[in-house]
Coordinates of C-alpha atoms and ligand atoms in Angstrom, one line a residue:
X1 CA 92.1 127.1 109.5
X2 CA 89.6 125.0 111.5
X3 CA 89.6 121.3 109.9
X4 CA 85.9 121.4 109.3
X5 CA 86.7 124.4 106.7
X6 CA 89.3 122.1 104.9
X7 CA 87.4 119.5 104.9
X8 CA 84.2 120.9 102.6
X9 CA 87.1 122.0 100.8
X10 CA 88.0 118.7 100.2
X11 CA 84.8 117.3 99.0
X12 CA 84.3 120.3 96.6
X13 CA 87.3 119.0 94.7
X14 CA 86.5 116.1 95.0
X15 CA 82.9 116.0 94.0
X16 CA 83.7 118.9 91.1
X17 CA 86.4 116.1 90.0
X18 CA 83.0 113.4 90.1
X19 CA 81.0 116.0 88.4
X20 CA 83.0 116.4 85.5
X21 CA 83.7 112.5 84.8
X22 CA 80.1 112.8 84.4
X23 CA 80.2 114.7 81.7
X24 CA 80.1 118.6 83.2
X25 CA 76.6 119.6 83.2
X26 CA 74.8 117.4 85.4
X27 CA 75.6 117.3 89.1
X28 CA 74.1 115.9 92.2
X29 CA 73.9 111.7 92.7
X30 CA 72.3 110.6 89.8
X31 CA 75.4 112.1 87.9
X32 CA 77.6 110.3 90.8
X33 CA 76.7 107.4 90.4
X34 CA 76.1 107.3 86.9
X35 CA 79.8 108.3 86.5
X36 CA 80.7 105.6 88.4
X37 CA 81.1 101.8 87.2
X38 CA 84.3 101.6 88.4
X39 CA 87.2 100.9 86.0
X40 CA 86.1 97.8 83.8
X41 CA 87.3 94.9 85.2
X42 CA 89.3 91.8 83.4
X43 CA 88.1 89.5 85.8
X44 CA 86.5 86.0 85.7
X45 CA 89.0 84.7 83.9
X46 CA 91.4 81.9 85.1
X47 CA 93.8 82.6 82.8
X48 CA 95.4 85.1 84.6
X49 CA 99.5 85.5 85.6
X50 CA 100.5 85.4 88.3
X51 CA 103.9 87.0 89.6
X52 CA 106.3 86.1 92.5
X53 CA 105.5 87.5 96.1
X54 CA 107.9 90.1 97.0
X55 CA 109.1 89.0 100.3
X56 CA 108.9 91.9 102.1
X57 CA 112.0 94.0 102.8
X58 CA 113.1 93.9 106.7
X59 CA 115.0 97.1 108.9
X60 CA 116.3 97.8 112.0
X61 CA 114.5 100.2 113.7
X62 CA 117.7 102.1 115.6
X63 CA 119.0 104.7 114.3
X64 CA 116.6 104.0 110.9
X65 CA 116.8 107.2 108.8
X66 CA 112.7 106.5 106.8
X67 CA 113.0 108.8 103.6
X68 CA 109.9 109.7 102.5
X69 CA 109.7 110.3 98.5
X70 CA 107.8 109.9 95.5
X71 CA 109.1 106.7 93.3
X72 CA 108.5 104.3 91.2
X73 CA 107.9 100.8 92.3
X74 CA 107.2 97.1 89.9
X75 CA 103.6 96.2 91.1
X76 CA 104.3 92.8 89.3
X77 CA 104.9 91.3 85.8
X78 CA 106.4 94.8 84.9
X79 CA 104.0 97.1 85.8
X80 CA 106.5 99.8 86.7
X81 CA 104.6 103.1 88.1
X82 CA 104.4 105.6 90.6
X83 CA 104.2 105.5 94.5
X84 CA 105.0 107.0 97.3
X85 CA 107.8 105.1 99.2
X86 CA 110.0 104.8 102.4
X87 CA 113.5 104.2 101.5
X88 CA 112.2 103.3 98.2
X89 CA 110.7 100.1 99.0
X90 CA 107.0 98.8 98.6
X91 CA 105.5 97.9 100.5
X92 CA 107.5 100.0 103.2
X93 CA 110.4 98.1 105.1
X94 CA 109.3 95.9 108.0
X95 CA 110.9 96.9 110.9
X96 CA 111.8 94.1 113.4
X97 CA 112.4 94.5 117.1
X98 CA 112.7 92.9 120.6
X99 CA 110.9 93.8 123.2
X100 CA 112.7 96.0 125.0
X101 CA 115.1 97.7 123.0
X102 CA 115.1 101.5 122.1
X103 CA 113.0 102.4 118.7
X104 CA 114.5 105.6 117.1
X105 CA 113.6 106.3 113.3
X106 CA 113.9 109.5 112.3
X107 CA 111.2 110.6 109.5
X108 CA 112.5 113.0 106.5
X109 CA 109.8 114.2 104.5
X110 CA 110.4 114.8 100.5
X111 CA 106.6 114.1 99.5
X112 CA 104.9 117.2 98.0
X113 CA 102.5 117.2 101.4
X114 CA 102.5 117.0 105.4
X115 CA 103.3 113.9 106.8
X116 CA 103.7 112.2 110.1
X117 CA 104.1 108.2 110.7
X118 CA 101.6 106.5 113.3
X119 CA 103.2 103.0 115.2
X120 CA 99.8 101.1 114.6
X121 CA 99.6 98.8 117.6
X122 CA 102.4 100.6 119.8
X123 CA 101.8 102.6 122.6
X124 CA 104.8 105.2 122.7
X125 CA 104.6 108.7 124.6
X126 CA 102.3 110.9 123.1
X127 CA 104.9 113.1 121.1
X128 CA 105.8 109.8 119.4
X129 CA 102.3 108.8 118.4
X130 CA 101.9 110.6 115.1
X131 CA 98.8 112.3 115.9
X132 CA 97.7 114.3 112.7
X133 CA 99.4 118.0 114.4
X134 CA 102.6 116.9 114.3
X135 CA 102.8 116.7 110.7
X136 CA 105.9 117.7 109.1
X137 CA 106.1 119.6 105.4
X138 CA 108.0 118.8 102.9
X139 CA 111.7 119.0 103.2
X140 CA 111.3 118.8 107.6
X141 CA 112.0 115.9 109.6
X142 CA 110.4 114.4 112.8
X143 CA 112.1 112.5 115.4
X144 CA 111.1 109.4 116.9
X145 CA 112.6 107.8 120.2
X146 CA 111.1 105.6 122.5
X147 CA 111.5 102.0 124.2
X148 CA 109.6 99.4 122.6
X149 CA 107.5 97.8 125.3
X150 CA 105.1 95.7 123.0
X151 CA 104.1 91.8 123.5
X152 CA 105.6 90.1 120.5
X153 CA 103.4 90.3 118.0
X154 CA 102.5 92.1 114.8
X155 CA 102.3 95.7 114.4
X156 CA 102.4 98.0 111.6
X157 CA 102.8 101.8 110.7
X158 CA 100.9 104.1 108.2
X159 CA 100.7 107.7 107.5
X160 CA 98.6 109.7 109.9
X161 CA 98.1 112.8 108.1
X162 CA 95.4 114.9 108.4
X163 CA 92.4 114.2 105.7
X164 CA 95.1 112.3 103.8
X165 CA 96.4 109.1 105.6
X166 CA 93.9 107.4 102.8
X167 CA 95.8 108.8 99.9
X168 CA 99.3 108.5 101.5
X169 CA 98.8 104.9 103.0
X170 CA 97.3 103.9 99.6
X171 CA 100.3 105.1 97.9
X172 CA 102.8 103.1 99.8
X173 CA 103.3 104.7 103.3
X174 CA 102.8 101.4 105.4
X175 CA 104.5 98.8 106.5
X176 CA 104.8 96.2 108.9
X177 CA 106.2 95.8 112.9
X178 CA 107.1 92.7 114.1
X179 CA 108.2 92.2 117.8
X180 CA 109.9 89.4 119.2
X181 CA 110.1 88.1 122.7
X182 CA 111.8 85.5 124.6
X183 CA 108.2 84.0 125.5
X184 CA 107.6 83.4 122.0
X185 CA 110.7 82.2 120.9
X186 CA 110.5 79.0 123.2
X187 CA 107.3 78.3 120.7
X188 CA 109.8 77.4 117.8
X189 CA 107.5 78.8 115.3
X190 CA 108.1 78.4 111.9
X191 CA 110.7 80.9 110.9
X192 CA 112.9 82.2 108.2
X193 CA 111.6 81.7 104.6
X194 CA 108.6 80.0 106.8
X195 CA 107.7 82.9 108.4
X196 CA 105.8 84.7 106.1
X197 CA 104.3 88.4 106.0
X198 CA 101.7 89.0 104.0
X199 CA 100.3 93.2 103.5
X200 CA 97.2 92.7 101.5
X201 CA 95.4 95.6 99.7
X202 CA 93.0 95.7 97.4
X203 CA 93.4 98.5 94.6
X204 CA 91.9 100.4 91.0
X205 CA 94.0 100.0 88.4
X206 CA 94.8 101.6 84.9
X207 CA 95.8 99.7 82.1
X208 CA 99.1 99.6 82.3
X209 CA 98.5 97.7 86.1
X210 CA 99.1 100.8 88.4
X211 CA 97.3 101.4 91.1
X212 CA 95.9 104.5 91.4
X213 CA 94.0 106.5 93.8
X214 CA 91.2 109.2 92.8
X215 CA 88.2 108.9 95.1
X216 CA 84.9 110.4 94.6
X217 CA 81.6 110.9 95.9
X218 CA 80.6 107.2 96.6
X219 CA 84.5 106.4 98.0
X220 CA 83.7 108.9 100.4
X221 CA 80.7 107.5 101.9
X222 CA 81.6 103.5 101.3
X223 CA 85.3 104.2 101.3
X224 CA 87.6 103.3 98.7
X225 CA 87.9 100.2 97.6
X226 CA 89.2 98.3 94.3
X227 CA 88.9 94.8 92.4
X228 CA 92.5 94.1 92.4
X229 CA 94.4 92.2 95.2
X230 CA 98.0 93.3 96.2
X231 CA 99.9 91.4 98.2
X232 CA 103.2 92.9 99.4
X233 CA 102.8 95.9 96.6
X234 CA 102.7 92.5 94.1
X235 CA 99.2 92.0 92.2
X236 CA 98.1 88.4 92.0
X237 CA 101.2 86.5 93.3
X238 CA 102.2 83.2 93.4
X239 CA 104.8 82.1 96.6
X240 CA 107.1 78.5 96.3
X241 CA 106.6 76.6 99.2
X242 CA 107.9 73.4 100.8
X243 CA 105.5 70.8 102.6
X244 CA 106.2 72.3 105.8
X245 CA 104.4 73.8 108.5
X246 CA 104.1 77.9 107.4
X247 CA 103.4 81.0 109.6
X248 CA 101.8 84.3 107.8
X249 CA 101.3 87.7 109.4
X250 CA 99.0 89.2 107.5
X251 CA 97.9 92.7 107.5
X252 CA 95.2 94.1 105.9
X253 CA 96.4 97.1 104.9
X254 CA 93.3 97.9 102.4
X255 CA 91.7 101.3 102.8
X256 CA 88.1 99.8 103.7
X257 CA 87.6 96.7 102.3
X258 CA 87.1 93.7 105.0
X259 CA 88.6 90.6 104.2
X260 CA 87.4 86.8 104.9
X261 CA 90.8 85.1 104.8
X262 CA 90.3 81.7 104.3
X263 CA 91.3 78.4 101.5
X264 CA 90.2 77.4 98.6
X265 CA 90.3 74.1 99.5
X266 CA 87.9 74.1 102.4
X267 CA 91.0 73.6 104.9
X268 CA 91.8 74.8 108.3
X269 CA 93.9 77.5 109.3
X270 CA 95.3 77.9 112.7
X271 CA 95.2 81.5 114.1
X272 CA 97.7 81.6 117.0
X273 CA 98.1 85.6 116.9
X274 CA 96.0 89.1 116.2
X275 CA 96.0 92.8 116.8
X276 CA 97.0 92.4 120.5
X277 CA 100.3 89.5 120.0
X278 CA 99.7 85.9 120.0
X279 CA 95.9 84.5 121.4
X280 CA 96.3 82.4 124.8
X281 CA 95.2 79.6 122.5
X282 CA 95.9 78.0 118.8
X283 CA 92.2 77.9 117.6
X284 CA 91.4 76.3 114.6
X285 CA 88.8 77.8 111.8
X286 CA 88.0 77.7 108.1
X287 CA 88.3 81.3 108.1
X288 CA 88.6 84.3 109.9
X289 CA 87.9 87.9 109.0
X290 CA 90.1 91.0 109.1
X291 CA 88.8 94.4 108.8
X292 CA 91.3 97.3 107.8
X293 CA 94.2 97.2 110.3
X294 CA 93.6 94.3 111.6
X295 CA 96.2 91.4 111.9
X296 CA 96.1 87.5 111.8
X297 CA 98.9 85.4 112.9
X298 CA 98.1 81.9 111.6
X299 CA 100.1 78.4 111.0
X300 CA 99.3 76.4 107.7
X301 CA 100.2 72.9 107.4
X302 CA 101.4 71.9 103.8
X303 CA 102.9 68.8 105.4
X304 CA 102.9 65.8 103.2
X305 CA 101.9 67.6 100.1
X306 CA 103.4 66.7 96.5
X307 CA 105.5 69.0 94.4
X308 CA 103.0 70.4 92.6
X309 CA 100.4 70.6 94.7
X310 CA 98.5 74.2 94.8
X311 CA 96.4 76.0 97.8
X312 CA 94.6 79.1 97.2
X313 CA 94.4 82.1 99.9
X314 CA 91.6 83.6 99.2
X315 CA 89.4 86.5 100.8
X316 CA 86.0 84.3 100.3
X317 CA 82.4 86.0 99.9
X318 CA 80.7 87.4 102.3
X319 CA 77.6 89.3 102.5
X320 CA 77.2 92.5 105.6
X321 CA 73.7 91.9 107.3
X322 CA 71.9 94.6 108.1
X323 CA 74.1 96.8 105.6
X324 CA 76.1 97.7 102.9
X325 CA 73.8 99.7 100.8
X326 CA 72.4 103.3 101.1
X327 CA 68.8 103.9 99.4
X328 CA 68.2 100.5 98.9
X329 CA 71.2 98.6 98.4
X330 CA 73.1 98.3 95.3
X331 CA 73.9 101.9 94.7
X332 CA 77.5 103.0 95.3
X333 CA 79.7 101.5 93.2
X334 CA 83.3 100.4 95.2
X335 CA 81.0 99.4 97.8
X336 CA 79.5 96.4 95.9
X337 CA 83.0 94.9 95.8
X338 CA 83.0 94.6 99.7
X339 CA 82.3 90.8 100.4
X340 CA 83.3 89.9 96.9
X341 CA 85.4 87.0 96.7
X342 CA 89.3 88.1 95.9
X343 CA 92.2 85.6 95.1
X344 CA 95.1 86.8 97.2
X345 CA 98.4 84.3 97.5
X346 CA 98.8 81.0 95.2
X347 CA 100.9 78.6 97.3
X348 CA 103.1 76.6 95.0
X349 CA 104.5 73.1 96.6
X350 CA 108.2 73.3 94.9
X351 CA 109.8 71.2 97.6
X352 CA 109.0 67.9 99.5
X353 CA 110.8 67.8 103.3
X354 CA 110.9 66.7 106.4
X355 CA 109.5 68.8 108.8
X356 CA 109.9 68.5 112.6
X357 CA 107.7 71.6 113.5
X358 CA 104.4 71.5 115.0
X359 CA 101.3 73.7 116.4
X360 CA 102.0 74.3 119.8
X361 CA 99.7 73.2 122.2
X362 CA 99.1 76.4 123.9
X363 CA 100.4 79.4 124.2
X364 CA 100.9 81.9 127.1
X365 CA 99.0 83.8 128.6
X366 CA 97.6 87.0 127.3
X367 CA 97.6 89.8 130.1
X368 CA 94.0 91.4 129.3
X369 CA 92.2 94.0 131.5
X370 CA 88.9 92.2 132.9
X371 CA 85.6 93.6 132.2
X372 CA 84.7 92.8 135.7
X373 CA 87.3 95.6 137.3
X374 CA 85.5 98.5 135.2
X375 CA 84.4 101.4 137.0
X376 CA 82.6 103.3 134.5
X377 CA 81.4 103.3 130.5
X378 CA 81.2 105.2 127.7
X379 CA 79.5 104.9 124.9
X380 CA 80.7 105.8 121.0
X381 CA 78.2 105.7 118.4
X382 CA 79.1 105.9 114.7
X383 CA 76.9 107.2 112.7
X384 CA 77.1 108.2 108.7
X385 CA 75.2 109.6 106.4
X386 CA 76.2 109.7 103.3
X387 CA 79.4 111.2 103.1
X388 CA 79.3 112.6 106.8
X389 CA 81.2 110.4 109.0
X390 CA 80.4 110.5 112.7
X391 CA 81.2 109.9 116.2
X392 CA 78.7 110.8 119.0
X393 CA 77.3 113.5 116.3
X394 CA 80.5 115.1 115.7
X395 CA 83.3 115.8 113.4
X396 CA 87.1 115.0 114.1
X397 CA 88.7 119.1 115.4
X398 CA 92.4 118.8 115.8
X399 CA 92.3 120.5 119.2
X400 CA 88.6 119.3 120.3
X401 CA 89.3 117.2 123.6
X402 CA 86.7 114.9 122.9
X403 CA 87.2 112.4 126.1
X404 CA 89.3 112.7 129.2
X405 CA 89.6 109.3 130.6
X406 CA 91.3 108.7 134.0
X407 CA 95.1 106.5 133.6
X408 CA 95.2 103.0 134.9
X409 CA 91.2 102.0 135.3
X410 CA 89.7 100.3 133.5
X411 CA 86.4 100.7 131.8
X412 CA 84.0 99.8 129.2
X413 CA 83.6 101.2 126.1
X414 CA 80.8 100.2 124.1
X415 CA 81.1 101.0 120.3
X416 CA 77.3 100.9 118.7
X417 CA 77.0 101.0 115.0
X418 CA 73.9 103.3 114.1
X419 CA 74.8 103.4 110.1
X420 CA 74.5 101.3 107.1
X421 CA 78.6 100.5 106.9
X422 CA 80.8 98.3 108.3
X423 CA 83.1 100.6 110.7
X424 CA 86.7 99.0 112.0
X425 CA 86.9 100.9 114.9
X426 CA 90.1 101.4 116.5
X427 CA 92.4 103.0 119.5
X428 CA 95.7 104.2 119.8
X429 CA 98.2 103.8 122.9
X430 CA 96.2 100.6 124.7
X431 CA 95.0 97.1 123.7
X432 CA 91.5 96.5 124.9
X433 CA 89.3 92.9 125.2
X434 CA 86.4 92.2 123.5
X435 CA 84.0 91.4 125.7
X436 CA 80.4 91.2 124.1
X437 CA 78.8 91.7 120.6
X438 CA 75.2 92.5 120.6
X439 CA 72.7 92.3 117.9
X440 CA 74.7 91.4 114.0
X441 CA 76.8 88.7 114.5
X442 CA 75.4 88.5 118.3
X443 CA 79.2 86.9 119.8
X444 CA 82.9 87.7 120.0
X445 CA 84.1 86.4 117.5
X446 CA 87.0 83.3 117.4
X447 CA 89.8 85.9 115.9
X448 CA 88.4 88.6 118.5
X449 CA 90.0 86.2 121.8
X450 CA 93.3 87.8 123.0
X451 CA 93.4 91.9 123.0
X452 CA 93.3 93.9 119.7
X453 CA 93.6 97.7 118.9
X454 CA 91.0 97.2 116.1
X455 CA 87.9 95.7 116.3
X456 CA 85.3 95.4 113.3
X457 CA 81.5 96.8 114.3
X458 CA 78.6 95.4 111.5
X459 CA 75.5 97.4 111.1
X460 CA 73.5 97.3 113.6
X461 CA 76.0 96.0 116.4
X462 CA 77.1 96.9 119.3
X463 CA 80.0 95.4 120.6
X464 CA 81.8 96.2 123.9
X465 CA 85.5 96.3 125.0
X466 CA 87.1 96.4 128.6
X467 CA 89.5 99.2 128.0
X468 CA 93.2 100.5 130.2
X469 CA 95.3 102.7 129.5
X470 CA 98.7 102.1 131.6
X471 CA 100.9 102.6 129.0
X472 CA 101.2 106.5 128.8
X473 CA 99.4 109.9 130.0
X474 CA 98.8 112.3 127.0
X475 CA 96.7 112.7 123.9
X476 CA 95.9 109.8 121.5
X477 CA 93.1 109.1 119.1
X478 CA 89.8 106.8 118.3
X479 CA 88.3 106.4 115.0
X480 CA 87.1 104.3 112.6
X481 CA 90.0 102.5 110.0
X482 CA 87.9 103.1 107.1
X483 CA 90.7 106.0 106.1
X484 CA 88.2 107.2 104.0
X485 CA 85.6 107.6 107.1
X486 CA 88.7 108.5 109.4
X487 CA 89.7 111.4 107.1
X488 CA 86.0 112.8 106.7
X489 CA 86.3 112.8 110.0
X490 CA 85.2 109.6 112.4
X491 CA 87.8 110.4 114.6
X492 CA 88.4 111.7 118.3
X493 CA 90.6 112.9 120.6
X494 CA 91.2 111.2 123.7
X495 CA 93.5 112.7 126.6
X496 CA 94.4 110.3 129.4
X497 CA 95.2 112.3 132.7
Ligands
C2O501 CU1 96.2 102.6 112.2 CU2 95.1 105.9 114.1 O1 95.7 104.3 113.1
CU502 CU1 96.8 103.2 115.8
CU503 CU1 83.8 103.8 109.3

């Protein structure tokens, strides 16, 4: 069945499903959007618990057996409900590896739909990539062996599935990768209960605290976003801390909402790591924002603090020039939560110490394919109008070769944002640099130094990468992280030969 079939099938449902929260008769996007407030929101007051961070649960990825299976999981304070889980843990385990050693994980499916697991940030052969056909149903399995040949850094892995890596990534099929190398480890970074990793997503709940997922007309244009922060599968957590010098890894792992991740004190935070591994330099900034997919690595110094002493994480506010709005701005409901201040992670000083660990003064270097060595470019333009997602004019096909691009040159890629909405755009099986920004925010931005896999693109930018692929030969996939906008369709294939 050629995708583009499924896929109106998919918006009937889903708009029939809009149409009759509306109250039946009336269809169309007056009834849309009058159906949609959003579910009513306790919010504003301070009053609030807060539960304990889950610290995330870690595995070894060799020989790793990852069950796939409907559960239940405790989203905090009690709130016991349904998700969909590897190995029964939420969010998924973190799997930790050095560089070097072989990766096998062998996925068993027992959801009630296709799956197939995608190393974000990895660049295995192509049968290991989880591109969208090599989906396995329910009760099948799917092998995965391959070397790990990543910088250290931090990775993570979410469903892939065709039109439905937003509902299964939302439901708990994600976690994190962290790689270690020897180059790193002569850093001393803060480690053990120092070394913190934080997956942040932001989620609708019902009353009894659940996260659910039931997108409509205006998720699928916007994507689908919720007032609710999540960290580690825990909503509004609180972690115990010691004045020390901290390191988080933090994902977000949000369907489309962009987060500003900064403190509510006004204090620094030092990033030392993205998408790509750590950044050839600490840099320090009051904040730094992270699309969907994208990673920080960043050092926080609670040295010298008193027992007692609180710091806020906090995505701050933010407004998108140039967009966020269709007809006018204001309409589409989940969309006017993007840039809305959020609450993530309450650091709690239990513990005073002493502390002999410090920022590093540099770091090493960051192998990055120079914009100067490119011998041709493309250009990608994302384009969306209201819930048709884009790239170049076309629809995601699942056997559509969309790009051939020749192995080991490098090139630029220019990604131009022709639509009102933020779109994360990102690439399997390389790392690229980011090498300008035009128009929007007009500069790379200080997060944006290193090499990524993801990079955000504001209405009305255009921002340009230097791109290689040296890893592997085969068929991988661009497209925009929104996963509502990837599973309309914002997505290509791209064969390097
Ligand atoms: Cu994080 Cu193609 O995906
Ligand atoms: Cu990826
Ligand atoms: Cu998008």
């Amino acid at each position: 069945m050629p995708s583009s079939h499924t896929r109106r099938e998919f918006l009937r449902h889903t708009l029939a499903r809009a149409a009759g929260l509306a109250g039946g008769a009336s269809t169309g996007l007056p009834a849309l959007l009058a159906a949609y407030n959003g579910p009513s929101e306790p919010d504003g007051s301070d009053q609030v618990a807060r539960h304990l961070l889950r610290r995330v649960q870690t595995a070894a990825p060799q020989g790793l057996t990852f069950t796939a299976a409907p559960g239940t999981a405790d989203f905090g304070g009690g709130a016991n409900g349904q998700a969909w889980l590897l190995n029964g843990t939420l969010p998924s385990p973190l799997l930790r590896i050095r560089r070097g050693d072989p990766f096998t994980v062998t996925l068993q499916n027992q959801l009630p739909q296709d799956v197939i697991l995608h190393w974000h940030g990895i660049s295995p052969p192509e049968p290991m990539d989880g591109h969208p056909r090599l989906a396995v149903g329910q009760g099948e399995s799917y092998a995965y062996a391959f070397d790990m040949e990543e910088r250290a850094g931090t990775y993570w892995y979410h469903s892939h599935t065709h039109m439905r890596t937003g509902e299964q990534t939302y439901r708990g099929v994600a976690g994190l990768i962290v790689v270690e190398d020897p180059e790193e480890e002569a850093l001393a970074l803060p480690s053990g209960d120092r070394e913190v990793p934080l997956v942040v997503q932001d989620r609708r709940i019902d009353a009894d605290g659940v996260p659910y997922y039931q997108p409509f007309g205006p998720d699928l244009m916007a994507g689908y976003m919720g007032p609710e922060p999540f960290v580690n599968g825990i909503r509004r957590p609180y972690l115990e801390v010691d004045s020390a010098l901290y390191r988080f890894r933090l994902l977000n792992g949000s369907n489309a909402r962009i987060l500003r991740i900064g403190r509510d004190d006004g204090g620094p935070i030092v990033l030392i790591g993205n998408d790509g591994g750590l950044l050839d330099a600490p840099r320090t900034v009051t904040y730094a924002d992270v699309a969907t997919a994208e990673r920080i690595d960043f050092l926080l110094d609670l040295g010298g603090r008193d027992v007692g002493d609180r710091v806020m994480l906090r995505s701050l506010p933010f407004s998108i020039p140039g967009g966020g709005g269709f007809m006018g701005g204001g309409f589409m409901g989940g969309s006017n939560l993007q840039g809305q201040p959020l609450e993530l992670l309450e650091l709690r000083v239990t513990g005073t110490v002493q502390d002999s660990a410090v920022v590093p003064q540099s770091l090493p270097p960051v192998p990055a394919p120079d914009p100067a060595d490119a011998v041709r470019e493309r250009s990608f333009r994302f384009q969306s109008q209201m819930m048709l997602h884009t790239i170049n004019g076309r629809s995601f096909e699942m056997d559509r070769i969309d790009e051939r691009v020749p192995f080991g040159e490098t090139e630029i890629w220019s990604f131009a944002n022709e639509s009102p909405l933020p779109h994360p755009v990102h690439v399997h099986a390389t790392h690229f640099k980011v090498a300008s920004r035009s128009g929007g925010r007009g500069q790379v931005m200080p997060w944006e130094e290193g090499v990524k896999d993801t990079v955000l693109v504001l209405p009305t930018e255009t921002v340009r990468v230097a791109i290689r692929f040296t890893a592997h030969r085969g068929l991988f996939l661009l497209h925009c992280h929104n996963l509502e906008h990837e599973d309309m369709g914002m997505m290509q294939n791209i064969l390097i030969e």
